[in-house]
CSV table of C-alpha atoms in Angstrom, one decimal:
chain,number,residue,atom,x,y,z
A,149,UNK,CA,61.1,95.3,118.1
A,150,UNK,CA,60.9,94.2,114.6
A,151,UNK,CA,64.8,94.3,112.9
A,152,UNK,CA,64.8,96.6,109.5
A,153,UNK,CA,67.3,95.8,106.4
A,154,UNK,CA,69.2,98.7,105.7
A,155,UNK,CA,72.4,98.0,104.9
A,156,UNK,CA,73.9,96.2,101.7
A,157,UNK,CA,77.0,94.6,101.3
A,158,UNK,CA,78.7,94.1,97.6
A,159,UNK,CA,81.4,91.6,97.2
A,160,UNK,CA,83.1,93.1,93.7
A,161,UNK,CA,86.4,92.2,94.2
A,162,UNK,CA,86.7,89.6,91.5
A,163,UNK,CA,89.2,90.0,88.8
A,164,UNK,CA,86.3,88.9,86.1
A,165,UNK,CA,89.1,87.0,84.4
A,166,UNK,CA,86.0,85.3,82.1
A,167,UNK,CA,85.6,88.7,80.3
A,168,UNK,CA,89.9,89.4,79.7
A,169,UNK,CA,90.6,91.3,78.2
A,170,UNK,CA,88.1,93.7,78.5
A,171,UNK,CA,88.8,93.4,82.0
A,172,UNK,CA,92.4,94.2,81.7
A,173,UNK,CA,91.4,97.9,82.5
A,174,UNK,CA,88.0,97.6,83.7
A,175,UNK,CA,86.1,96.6,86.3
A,176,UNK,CA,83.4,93.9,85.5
A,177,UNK,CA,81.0,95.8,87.6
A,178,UNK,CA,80.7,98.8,85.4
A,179,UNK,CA,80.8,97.1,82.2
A,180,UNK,CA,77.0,98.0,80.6
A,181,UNK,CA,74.1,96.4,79.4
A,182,UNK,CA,72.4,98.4,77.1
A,183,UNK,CA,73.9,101.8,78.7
A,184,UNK,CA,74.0,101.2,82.2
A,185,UNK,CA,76.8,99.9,84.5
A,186,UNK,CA,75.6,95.9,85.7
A,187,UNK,CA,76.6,97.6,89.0
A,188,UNK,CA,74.0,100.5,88.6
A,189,UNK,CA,71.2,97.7,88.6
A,190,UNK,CA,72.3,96.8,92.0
A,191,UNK,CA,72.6,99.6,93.6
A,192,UNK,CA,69.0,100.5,92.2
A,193,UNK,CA,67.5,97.4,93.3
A,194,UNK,CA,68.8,98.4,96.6
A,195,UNK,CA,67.2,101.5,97.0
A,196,UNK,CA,64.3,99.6,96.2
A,197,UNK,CA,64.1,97.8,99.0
A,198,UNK,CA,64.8,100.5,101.1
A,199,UNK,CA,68.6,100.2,101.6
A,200,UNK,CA,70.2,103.0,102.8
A,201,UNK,CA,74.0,102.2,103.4
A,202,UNK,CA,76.1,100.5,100.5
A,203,UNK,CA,79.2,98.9,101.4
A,204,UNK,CA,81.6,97.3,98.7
A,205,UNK,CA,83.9,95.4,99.1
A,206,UNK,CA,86.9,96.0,96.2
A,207,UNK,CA,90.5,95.1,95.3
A,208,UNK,CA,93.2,96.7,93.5
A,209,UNK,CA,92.3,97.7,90.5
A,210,UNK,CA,88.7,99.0,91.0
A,211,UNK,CA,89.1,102.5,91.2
A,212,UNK,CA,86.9,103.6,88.1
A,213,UNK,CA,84.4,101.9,90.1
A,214,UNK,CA,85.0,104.2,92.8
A,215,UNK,CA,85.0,107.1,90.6
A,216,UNK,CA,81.8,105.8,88.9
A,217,UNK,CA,79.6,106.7,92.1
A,218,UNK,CA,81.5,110.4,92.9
A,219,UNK,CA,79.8,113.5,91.5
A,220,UNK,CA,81.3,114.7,88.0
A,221,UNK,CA,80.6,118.6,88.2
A,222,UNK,CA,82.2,119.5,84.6
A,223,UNK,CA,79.6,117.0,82.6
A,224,UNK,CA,76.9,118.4,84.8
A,225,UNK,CA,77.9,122.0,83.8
A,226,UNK,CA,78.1,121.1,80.2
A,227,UNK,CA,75.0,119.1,80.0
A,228,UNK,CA,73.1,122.1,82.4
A,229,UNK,CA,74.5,124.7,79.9
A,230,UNK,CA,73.3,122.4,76.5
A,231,UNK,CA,70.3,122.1,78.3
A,232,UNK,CA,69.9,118.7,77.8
A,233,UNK,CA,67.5,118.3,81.1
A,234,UNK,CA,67.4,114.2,81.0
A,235,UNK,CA,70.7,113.1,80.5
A,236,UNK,CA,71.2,115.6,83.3
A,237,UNK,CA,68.8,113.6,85.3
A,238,UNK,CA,70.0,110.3,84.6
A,239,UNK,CA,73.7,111.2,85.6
A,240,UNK,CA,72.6,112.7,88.7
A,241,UNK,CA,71.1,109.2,90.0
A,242,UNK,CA,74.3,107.3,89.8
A,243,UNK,CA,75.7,110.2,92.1
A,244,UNK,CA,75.9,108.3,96.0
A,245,UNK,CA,75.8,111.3,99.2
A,246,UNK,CA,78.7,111.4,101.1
A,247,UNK,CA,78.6,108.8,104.0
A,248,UNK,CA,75.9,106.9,101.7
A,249,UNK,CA,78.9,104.4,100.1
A,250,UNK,CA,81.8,102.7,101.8
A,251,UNK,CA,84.2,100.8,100.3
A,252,UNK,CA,86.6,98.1,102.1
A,253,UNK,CA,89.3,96.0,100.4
A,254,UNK,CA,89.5,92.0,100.5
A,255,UNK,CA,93.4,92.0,99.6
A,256,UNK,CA,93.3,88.4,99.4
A,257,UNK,CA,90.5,85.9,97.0
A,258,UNK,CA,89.5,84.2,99.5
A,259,UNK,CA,86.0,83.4,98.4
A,260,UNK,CA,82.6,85.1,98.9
A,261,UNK,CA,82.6,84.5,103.0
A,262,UNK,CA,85.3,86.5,103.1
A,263,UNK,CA,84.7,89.0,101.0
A,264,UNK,CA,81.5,89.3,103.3
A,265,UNK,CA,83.8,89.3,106.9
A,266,UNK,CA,85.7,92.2,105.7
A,267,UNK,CA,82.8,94.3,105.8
A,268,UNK,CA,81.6,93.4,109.4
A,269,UNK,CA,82.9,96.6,111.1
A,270,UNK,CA,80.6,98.5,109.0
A,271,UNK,CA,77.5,96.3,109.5
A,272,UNK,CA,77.8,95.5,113.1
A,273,UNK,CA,74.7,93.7,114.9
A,274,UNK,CA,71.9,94.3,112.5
A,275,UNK,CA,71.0,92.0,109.6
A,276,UNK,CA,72.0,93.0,106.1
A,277,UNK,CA,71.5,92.0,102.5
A,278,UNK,CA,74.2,90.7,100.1
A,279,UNK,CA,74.1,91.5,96.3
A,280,UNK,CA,76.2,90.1,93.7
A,281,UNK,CA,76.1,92.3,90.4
A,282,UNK,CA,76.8,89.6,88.4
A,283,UNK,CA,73.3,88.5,88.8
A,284,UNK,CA,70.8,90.4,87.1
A,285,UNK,CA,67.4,90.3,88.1
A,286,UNK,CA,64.6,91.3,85.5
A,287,UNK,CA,61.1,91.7,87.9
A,288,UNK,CA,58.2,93.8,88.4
A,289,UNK,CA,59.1,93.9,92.2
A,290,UNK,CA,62.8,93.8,92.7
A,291,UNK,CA,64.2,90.5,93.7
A,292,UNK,CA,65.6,92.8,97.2
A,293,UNK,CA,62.4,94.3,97.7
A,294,UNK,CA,60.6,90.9,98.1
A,295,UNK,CA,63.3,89.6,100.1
A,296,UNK,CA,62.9,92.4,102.6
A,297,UNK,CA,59.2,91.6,102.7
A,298,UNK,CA,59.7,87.7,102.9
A,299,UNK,CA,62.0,89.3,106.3
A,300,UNK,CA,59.7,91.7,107.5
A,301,UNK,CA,57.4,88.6,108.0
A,302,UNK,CA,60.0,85.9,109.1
A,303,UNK,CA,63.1,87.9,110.7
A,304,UNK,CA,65.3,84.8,109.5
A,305,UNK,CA,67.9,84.2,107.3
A,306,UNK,CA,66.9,83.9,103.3
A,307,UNK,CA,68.6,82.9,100.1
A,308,UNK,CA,66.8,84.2,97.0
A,309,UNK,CA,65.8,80.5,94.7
A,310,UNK,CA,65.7,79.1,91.5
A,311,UNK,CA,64.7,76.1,90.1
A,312,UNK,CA,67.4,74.6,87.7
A,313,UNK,CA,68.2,71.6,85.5
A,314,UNK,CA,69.7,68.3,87.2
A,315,UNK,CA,72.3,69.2,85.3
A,316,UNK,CA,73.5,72.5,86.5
A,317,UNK,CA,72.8,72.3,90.4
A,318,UNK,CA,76.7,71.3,90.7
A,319,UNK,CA,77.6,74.3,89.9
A,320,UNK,CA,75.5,76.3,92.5
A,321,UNK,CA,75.0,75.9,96.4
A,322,UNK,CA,71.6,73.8,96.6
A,323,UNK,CA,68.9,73.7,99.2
A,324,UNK,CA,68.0,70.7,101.7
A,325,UNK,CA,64.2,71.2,101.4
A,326,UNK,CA,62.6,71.0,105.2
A,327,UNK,CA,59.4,71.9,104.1
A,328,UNK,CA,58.0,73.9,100.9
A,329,UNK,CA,55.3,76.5,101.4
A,330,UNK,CA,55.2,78.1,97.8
A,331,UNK,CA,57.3,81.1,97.6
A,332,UNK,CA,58.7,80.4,100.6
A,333,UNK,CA,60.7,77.1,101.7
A,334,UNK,CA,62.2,76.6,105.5
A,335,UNK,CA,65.5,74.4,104.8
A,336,UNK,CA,67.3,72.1,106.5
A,337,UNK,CA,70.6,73.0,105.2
A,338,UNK,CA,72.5,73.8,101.7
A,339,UNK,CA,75.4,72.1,99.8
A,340,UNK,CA,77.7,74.3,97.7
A,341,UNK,CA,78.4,72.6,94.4
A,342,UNK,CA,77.4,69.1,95.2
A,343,UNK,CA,78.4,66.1,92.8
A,344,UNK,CA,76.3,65.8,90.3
A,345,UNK,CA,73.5,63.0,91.5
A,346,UNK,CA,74.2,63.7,94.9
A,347,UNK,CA,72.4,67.2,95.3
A,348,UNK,CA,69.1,67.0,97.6
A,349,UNK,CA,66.9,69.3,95.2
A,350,UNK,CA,67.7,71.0,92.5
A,351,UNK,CA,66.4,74.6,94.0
A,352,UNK,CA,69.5,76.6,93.8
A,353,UNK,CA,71.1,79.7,95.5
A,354,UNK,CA,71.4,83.0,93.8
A,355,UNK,CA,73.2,85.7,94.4
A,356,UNK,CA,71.4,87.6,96.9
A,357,UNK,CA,70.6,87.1,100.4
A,358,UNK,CA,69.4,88.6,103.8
A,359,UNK,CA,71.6,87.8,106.7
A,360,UNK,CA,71.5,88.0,110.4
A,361,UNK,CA,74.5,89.0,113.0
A,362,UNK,CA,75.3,85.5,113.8
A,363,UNK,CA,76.1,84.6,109.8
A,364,UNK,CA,79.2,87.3,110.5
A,365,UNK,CA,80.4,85.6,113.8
A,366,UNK,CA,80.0,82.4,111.8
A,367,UNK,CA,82.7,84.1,109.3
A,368,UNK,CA,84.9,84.7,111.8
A,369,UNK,CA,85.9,81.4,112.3
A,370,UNK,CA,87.3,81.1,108.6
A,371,UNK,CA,86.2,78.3,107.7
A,372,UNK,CA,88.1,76.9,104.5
A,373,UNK,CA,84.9,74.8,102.6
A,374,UNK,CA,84.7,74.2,98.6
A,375,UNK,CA,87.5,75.0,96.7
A,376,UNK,CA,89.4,75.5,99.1
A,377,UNK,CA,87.5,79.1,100.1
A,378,UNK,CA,85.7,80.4,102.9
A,379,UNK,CA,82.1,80.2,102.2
A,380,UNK,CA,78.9,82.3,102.9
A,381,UNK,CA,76.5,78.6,102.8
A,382,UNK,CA,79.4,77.4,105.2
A,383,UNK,CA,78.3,80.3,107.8
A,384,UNK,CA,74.8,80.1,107.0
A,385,UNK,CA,74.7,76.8,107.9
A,386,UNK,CA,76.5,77.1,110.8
A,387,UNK,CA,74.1,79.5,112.3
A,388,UNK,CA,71.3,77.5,111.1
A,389,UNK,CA,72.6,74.8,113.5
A,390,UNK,CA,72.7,77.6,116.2
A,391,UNK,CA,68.8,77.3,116.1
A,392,UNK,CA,68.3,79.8,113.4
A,393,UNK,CA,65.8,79.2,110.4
A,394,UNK,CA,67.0,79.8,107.0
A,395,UNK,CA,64.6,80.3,104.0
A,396,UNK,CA,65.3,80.3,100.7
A,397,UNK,CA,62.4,82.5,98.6
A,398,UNK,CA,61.0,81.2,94.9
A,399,UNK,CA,61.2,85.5,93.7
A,400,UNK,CA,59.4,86.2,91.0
A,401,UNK,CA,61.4,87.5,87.8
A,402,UNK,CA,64.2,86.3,85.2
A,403,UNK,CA,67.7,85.6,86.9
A,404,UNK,CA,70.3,86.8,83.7
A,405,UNK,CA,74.1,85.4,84.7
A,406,UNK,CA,76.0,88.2,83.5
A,407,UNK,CA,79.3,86.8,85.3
A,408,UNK,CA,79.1,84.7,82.0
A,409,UNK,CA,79.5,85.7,78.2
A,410,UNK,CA,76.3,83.8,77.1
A,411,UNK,CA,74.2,85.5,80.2
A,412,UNK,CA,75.7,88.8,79.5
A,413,UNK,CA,74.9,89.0,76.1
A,414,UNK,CA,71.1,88.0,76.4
A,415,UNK,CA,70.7,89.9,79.3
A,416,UNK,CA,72.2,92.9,77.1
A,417,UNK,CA,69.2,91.5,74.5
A,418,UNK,CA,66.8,91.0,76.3
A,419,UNK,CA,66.7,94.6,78.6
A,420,UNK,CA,67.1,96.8,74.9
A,421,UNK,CA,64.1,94.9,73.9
A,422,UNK,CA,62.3,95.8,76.7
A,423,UNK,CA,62.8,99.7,75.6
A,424,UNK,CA,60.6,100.7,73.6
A,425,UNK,CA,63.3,103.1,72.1
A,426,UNK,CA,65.2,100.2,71.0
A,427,UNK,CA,63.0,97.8,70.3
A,428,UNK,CA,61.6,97.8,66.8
A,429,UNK,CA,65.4,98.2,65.3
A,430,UNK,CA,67.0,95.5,67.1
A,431,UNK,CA,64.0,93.2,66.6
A,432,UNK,CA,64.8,94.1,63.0
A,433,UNK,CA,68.0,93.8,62.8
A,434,UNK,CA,67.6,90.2,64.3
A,435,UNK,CA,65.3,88.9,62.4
A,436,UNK,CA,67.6,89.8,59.1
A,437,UNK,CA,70.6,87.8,61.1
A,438,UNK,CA,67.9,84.4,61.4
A,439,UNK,CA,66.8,85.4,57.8
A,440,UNK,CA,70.5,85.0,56.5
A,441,UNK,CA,71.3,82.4,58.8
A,442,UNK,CA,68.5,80.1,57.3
A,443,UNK,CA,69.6,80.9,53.3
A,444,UNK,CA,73.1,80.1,54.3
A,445,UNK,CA,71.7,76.8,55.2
């Protein structure tokens, strides 16, 4: 029988110390581009693909993230009695059923492998997709939902790819290419953060993947790798020396970094263009900023 991905993990315990001190008070997860929560465009793609459990795993400190998901019956009741039908609507899809979201903590930062252990209770033995919200994925097809296809087809392991410059792969886990077959490419193993020169392609990791069981007993070893963390490539590696095939899938859309200022703000650019209720006045407005720009000049 043919193994189904249901179940998402979220590692959003981070402290997002790159966007203090916004972050002081709130979680990086629901800070918004355009006017919805980065973490909203997770949990979307998600149900995309079919994903019908969400698990998060939090830290102190995350609790309007928490409240973010629970049901807000006063601002339905106002917005029911204004009759304002589509605001009603929009509120009532970031609303999760009960039993729908669970939410473990990683009281320690002890990288990304371990932020995924602490959540293997609620997976058990079935394979599961991991999401990061700080990676925004702009496609036709969610990023997830070709995943899950790409696993329908292989029932193995895979890393969502990008290409990127020589120049960047040390700061990403990069793929050991066994053979390349398009979209898809079977690997022979993955270094996190190599020296720069030493990487063996520069096809690099993104954050989201589609794991089997034996990447969770892998974690349980804790494994200290890079930086002095536990790390998912670490396990994923590990199984793939088990005898288990790890793909890593070219997906087809625009990866935005919005763990970064400079990502975060085009991301936020880029998805109000794409409205076409913002569109025509933000396109104004920047071509007056280059206008002024070039007379300052």
């Amino acid at each position: 029988m043919r193994s189904k991905v249901t179940k998402a993990i979220f590692p959003v315990a981070g402290m997002g110390t790159r966007f203090l001190p916004a972050t002081k008070s709130v979680p990086k997860e629901i800070m918004t581009l355009v006017d919805r929560p980065l973490v909203q465009y997770a949990i979307d793609e998600a149900r995309s693909a079919g994903i019908k459990e969400f698990i998060f795993v939090t830290s102190r400190g995350k609790g309007a993230l928490e409240d973010y998901f629970d049901n807000a019956p006063q601002l339905e009741q106002e917005l029911r009695k204004k009759g304002k039908t589509e605001l009603l609507e929009i509120l009532k899809s970031t609303n999760m059923d009960s039993g729908e979201i669970a939410y473990m903590r990683q009281h320690k930062p002890l990288g990304l492998g371990h932020a995924v252990w602490c959540a293997r209770r609620l997976v058990g033995n079935e394979p599961f997709a991991v999401i990061l919200p700080d990676d925004v994925i702009a496609a036709e097809k969610s990023c997830l939902q070709q995943m899950v296809e790409a696993f329908e087809e292989t029932q193995s392991n895979i890393v969502a790819a990008m290409e990127v410059p020589d120049d960047k792969t040390s700061s990403y886990g990069i793929l050991d290419i066994k053979e390349d077959m398009g979209a898809l490419v079977s690997t022979k193993g993955m270094i996190e953060k190599p020296a720069p020169g030493t990487q063996p392609s520069n096809l690099a990791v993104i954050g989201r993947y589609i794991l089997t069981p034996t990447v969770l007993q892998k974690l349980n070893k804790k494994t200290v790798g890079a930086g002095g963390e536990i790390q998912l490539t670490d396990a994923i590696d590990d199984a793939r020396n088990d005898g288990e095939e790890v793909y890593g899938l070219r997906f087809k859309g625009t990866r935005y970094d919005c763990g970064s200022k400079a990502g975060f703000l085009q991301a936020t650019v880029a998805f109000a263009l794409a409205r076409s209720d913002l569109r025509d006045d933000l396109l104004n407005f920047i071509h007056e900023l280059v206008a002024v720009d070039k007379a300052a000049e």
